[in-house]
Short mmCIF file of C-alpha atoms in Angstrom, two decimals:
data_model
loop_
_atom_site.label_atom_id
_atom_site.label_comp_id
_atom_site.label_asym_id
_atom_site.label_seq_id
_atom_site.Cartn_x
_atom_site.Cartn_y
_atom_site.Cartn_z
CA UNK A 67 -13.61 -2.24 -3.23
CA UNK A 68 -15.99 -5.04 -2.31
CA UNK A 69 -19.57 -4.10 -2.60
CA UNK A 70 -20.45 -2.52 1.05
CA UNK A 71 -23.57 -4.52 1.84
CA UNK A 72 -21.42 -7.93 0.77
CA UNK A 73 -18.58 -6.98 3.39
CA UNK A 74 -21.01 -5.05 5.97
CA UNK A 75 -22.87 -8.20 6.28
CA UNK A 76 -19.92 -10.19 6.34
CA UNK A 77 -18.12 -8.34 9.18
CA UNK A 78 -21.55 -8.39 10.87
CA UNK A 79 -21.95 -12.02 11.05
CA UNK A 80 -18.38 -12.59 11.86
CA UNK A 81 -18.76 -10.10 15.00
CA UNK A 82 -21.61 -11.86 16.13
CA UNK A 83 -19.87 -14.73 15.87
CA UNK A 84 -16.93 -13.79 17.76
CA UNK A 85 -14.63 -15.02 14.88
CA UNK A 86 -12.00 -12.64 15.57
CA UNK A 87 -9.16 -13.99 12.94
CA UNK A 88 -12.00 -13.75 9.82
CA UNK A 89 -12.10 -9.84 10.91
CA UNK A 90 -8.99 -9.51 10.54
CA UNK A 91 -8.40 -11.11 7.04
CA UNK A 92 -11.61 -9.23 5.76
CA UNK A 93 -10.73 -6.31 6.80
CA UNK A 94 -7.07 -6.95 5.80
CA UNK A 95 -8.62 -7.83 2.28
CA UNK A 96 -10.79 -4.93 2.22
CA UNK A 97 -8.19 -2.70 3.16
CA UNK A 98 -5.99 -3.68 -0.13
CA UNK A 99 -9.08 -3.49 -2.72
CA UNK A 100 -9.92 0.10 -0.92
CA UNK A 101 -5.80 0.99 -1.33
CA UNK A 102 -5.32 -0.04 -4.64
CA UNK A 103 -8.62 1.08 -6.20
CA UNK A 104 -7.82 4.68 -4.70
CA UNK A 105 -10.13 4.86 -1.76
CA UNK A 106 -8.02 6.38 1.10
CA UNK A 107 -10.81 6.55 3.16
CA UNK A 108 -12.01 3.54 3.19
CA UNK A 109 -8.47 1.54 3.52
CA UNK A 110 -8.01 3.98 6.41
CA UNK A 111 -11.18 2.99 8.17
CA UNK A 112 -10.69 -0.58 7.60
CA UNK A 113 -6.72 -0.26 9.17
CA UNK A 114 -8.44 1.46 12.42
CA UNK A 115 -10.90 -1.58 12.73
CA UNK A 116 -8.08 -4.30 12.35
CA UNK A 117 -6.59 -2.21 14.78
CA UNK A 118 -9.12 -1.84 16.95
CA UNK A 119 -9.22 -6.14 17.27
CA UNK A 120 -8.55 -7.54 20.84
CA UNK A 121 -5.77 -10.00 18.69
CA UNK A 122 -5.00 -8.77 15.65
CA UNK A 123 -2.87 -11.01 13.60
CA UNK A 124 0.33 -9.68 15.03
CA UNK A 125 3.47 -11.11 13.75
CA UNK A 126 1.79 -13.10 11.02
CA UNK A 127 2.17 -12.23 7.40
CA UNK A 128 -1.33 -10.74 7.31
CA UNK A 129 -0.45 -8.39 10.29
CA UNK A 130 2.97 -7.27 8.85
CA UNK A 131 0.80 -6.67 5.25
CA UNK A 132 -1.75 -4.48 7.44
CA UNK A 133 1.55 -2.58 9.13
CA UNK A 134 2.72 -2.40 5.59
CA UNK A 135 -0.06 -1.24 3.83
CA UNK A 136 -1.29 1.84 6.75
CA UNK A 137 2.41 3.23 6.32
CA UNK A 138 1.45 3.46 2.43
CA UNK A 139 -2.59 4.93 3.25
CA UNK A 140 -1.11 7.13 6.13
CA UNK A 141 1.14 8.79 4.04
CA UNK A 142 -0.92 9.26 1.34
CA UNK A 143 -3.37 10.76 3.33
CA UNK A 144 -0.39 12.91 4.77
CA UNK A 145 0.15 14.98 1.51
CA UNK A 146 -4.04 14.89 0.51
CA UNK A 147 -4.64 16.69 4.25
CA UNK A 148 -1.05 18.16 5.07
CA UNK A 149 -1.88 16.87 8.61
CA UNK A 150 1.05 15.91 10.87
CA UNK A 151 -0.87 12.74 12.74
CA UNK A 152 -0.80 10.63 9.03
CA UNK A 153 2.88 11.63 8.52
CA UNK A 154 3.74 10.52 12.05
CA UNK A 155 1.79 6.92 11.48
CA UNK A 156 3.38 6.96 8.01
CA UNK A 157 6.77 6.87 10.00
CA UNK A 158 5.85 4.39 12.81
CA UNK A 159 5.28 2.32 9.84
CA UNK A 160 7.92 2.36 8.29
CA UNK A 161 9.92 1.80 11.70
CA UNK A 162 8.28 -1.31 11.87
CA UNK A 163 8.70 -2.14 8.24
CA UNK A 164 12.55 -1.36 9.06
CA UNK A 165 12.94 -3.84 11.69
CA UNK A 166 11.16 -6.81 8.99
CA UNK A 167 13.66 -5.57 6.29
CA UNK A 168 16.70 -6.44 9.09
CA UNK A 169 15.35 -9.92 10.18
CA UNK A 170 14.14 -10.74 6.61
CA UNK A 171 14.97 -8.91 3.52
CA UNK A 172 14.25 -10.79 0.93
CA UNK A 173 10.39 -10.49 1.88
CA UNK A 174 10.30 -6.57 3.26
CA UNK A 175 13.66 -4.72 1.96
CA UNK A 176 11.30 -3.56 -1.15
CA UNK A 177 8.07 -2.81 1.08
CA UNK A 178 10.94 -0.38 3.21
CA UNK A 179 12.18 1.12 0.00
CA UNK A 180 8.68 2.27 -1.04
CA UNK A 181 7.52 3.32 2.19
CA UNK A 182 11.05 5.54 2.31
CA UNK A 183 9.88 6.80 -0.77
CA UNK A 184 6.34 7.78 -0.20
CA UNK A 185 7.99 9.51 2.82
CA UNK A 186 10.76 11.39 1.04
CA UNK A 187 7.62 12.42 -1.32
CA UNK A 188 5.88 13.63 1.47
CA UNK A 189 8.01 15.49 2.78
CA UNK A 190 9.33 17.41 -0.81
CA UNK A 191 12.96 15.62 -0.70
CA UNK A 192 12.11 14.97 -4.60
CA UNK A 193 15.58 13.26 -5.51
CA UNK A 194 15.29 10.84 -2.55
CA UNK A 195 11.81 9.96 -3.53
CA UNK A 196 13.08 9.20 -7.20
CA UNK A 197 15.96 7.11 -5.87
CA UNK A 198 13.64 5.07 -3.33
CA UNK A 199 10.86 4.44 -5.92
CA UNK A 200 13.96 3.35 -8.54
CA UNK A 201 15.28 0.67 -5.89
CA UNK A 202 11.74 -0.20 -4.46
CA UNK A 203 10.75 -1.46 -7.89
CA UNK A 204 14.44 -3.19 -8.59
CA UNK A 205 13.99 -5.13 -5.09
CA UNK A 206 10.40 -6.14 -5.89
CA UNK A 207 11.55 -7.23 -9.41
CA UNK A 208 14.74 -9.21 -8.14
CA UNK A 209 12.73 -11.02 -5.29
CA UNK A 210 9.92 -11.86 -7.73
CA UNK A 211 7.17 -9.86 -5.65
CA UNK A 212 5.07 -8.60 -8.92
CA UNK A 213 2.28 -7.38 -7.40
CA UNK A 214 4.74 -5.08 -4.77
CA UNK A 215 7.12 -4.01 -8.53
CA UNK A 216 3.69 -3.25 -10.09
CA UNK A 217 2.85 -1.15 -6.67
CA UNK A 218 6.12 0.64 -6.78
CA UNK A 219 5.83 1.58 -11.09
CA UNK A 220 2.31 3.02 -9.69
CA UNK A 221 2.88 4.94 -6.87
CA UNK A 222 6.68 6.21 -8.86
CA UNK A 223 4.04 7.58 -11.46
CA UNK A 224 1.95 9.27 -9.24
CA UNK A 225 4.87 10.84 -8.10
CA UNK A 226 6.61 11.86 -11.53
CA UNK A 227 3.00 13.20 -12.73
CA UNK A 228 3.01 15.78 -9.37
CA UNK A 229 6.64 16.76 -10.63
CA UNK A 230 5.31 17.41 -13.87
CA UNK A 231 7.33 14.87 -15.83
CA UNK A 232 4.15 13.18 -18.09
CA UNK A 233 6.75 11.42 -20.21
CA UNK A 234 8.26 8.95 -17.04
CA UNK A 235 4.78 9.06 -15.40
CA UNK A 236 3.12 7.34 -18.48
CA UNK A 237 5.72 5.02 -18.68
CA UNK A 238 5.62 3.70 -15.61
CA UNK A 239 1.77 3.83 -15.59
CA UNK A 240 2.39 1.74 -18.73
CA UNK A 241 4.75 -0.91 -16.61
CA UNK A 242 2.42 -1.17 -13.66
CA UNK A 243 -0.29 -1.48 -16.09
CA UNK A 244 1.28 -4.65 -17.67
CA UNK A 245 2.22 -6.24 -14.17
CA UNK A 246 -1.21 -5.75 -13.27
CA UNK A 247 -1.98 -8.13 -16.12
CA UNK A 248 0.53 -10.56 -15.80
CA UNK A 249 -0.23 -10.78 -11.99
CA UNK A 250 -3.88 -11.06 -12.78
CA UNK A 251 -5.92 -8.65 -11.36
CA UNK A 252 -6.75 -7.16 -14.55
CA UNK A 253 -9.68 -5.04 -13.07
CA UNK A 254 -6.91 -2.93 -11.17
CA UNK A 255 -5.05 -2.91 -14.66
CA UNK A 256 -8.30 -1.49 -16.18
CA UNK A 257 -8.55 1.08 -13.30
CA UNK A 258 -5.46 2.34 -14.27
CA UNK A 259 -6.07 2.49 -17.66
CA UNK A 260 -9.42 4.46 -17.13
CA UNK A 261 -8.30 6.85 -14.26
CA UNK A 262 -4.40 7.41 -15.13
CA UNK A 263 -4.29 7.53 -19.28
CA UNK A 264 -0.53 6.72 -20.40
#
């Protein structure tokens, strides 16, 4: 994540300068890095400050990222706590993730599929999960969303690893690992590398 006293002091200054719409992309910002660099708590806190905005950027493609991204956080959180409240914003997500997917697929049909299955993992419908996770990472791929197809080969890992199946999980470690690099953010690619050997 971004060093705290860099963004603290950042947030800071833009709260004192009333500049509402930088909150919202540094906290969208800071959300991600927390997400994808495995710090639940963090992303969390920064989705209940965006949230917290007077105008949060609501129907722009940083506010549907931020609707997108607590769906993923809350139901992560849901099967590290077993408490109902994550699973229930998990689903509101996704419900609003849904109704992007209808009006434009091409950009949110994949987000849906992973969010459907994080929540089919969640809830221990394990053949559901597999399917979702297999179909979030074929829409990401066909609509040329890398970084969302290397998302969906991570979080499928995580989920074969918890099922016990080492061989698929390092393989698709392995494939979200090389994404990674082709996208370019080869620090999360080295994260990988260090915290999920493949």
């Amino acid at each position: 994540a971004i060093p705290v006293e860099n963004i603290e002091t950042f947030i800071t200054n833009a709260k004192s300068d009333d500049a509402e719409r930088l909150l919202c992309v540094a906290y969208y910002y800071q959300m991600l890095v927390a997400y994808i660099f495995d710090d639940l708590e963090l992303a969390i806190k920064m989705v209940e400050e965006y949230l917290d905005l007077e105008y949060p950027l609501e129907g722009l493609v940083v506010g549907t990222e931020v609707v997108f991204l607590y769906g993923l956080t809350s139901l992560a959180q849901a099967r590290k706590t077993n408490e109902v409240i994550w699973k229930n914003r998990g689903h509101e997500s996704m419900r609003k993730v849904r109704k992007l997917a209808k009006d434009c697929p091409k950009n949110y049909h994949h987000k849906l599929l992973l969010l459907e299955a994080e929540f089919a993992f969640t809830a221990g419908r394990k053949n559901e999960a597999s399917e979702k996770y297999e179909q979030a990472v074929t829409f990401s791929r066909n609509n040329q969303f890398i970084q969302d197809e290397a998302l969906s080969y991570e979080l499928a890992a995580k989920f074969h690893a918890e099922q016990c199946n080492e061989s698929k999980a390092s393989q698709y470690y392995g494939k979200a690992h090389d994404l990674y690099v082709e996208w370019g953010a080869t620090s999360k690619a080295d994260h990988l590398r260090e915290n999920f050997p493949f």
